[in-house]
Protein backbone atom coordinates (compact mmCIF):
# COMPACT_ATOMS: atom_id res chain seq x y z
CA MET A 1 0.00 0.00 0.00
CA VAL A 2 1.25 3.44 -0.88
CA LYS A 3 1.43 5.92 1.96
CA ASN A 4 1.06 9.60 1.22
CA SER A 5 2.15 12.22 3.69
CA PHE A 6 -0.18 15.17 3.92
CA ILE A 7 1.15 18.50 5.07
CA SER A 8 -0.47 19.74 8.24
CA VAL A 9 -1.43 23.35 7.73
CA ILE A 10 -2.89 23.74 11.20
CA SER A 11 -0.47 23.43 14.12
CA GLN A 12 -0.95 20.82 16.85
CA GLU A 13 -2.01 23.41 19.45
CA GLU A 14 -4.70 24.80 17.17
CA LYS A 15 -5.97 21.27 16.50
CA GLU A 16 -6.53 20.65 20.20
CA GLU A 17 -8.57 23.77 20.87
CA ASN A 18 -10.48 24.26 17.60
CA ARG A 19 -11.77 20.80 16.68
CA GLY A 20 -15.34 22.06 16.32
CA SER A 21 -14.58 25.08 14.17
CA VAL A 22 -15.80 25.12 10.59
CA GLU A 23 -12.26 25.62 9.25
CA PHE A 24 -10.94 22.59 11.11
CA GLN A 25 -13.81 20.41 9.91
CA ILE A 26 -13.24 21.47 6.30
CA PHE A 27 -9.50 20.85 6.76
CA SER A 28 -10.09 17.34 8.13
CA PHE A 29 -12.62 16.51 5.41
CA THR A 30 -10.10 17.67 2.80
CA ASN A 31 -7.41 15.38 4.23
CA ARG A 32 -9.83 12.45 4.29
CA LEU A 33 -10.84 13.19 0.68
CA ARG A 34 -7.23 13.20 -0.44
CA ARG A 35 -6.55 9.89 1.34
CA LEU A 36 -9.65 8.29 -0.17
CA THR A 37 -8.74 9.58 -3.63
CA SER A 38 -5.29 8.01 -3.43
CA HIS A 39 -6.89 4.77 -2.19
CA LEU A 40 -9.34 4.74 -5.09
CA GLU A 41 -6.53 5.18 -7.60
CA LEU A 42 -5.25 1.77 -6.50
CA HIS A 43 -8.64 0.11 -5.93
CA ARG A 44 -10.92 1.32 -8.71
CA LYS A 45 -13.81 -1.02 -7.94
CA ASP A 46 -14.13 -0.18 -4.25
CA TYR A 47 -17.65 1.16 -4.50
CA LEU A 48 -18.18 1.60 -0.76
CA SER A 49 -15.19 3.91 -0.60
CA GLN A 50 -16.54 5.81 -3.61
CA ARG A 51 -19.82 6.33 -1.77
CA GLY A 52 -17.96 7.49 1.34
CA LEU A 53 -15.96 9.91 -0.77
CA GLN A 54 -19.16 11.37 -2.23
CA LYS A 55 -20.71 11.76 1.23
CA ILE A 56 -17.64 13.51 2.63
CA LEU A 57 -17.51 15.73 -0.45
CA GLY A 58 -21.15 16.76 0.10
CA LYS A 59 -20.50 17.56 3.76
CA ARG A 60 -17.49 19.67 2.82
CA GLN A 61 -19.49 21.53 0.17
CA ARG A 62 -22.23 22.35 2.67
CA LEU A 63 -19.67 23.59 5.21
CA LEU A 64 -17.96 25.71 2.56
CA ALA A 65 -21.32 27.21 1.56
CA TYR A 66 -22.05 28.02 5.20
CA LEU A 67 -18.64 29.62 5.69
CA SER A 68 -18.95 31.68 2.51
CA LYS A 69 -22.26 33.09 3.72
CA LYS A 70 -21.02 33.86 7.23
CA ASN A 71 -17.51 35.15 6.63
CA ARG A 72 -16.30 35.63 3.06
CA VAL A 73 -12.75 36.63 4.08
CA ARG A 74 -12.11 33.47 6.12
CA TYR A 75 -13.65 31.44 3.28
CA LYS A 76 -11.27 32.89 0.68
CA GLU A 77 -8.25 32.36 2.96
CA LEU A 78 -9.21 28.74 3.58
CA ILE A 79 -9.78 28.04 -0.12
CA ASN A 80 -6.31 29.41 -0.94
CA LEU A 81 -4.66 27.64 1.99
CA LEU A 82 -6.07 24.20 1.14
CA ASP A 83 -5.66 24.72 -2.60
CA ILE A 84 -9.19 23.68 -3.51
CA ARG A 85 -11.43 25.10 -6.20
CA GLU A 86 -14.30 27.38 -5.43
CA PRO A 87 -17.60 25.58 -6.08
CA LYS A 88 -19.70 26.71 -9.00
CA THR A 89 -22.65 28.91 -8.13
CA ARG A 90 -26.03 28.11 -9.57
């Protein structure tokens, strides 16, 4: 199995005190998405993992939408920090 190391953007002290914050949840969902994506590159027919990936992606999209409505500046900073695309608006 291939192990990927993900860079921790948030320091250990911030992790301990801000586990419930929207930014931390989006950060942890992003790390889980990246791990699942690398897993699915090796195991293409793992449909349960694909479903889990889609569920986590939906949760992250809802949290990003919430953050963009509440605080646009923090939203933009987080998008740039995690290097993810801004979702399309309808």
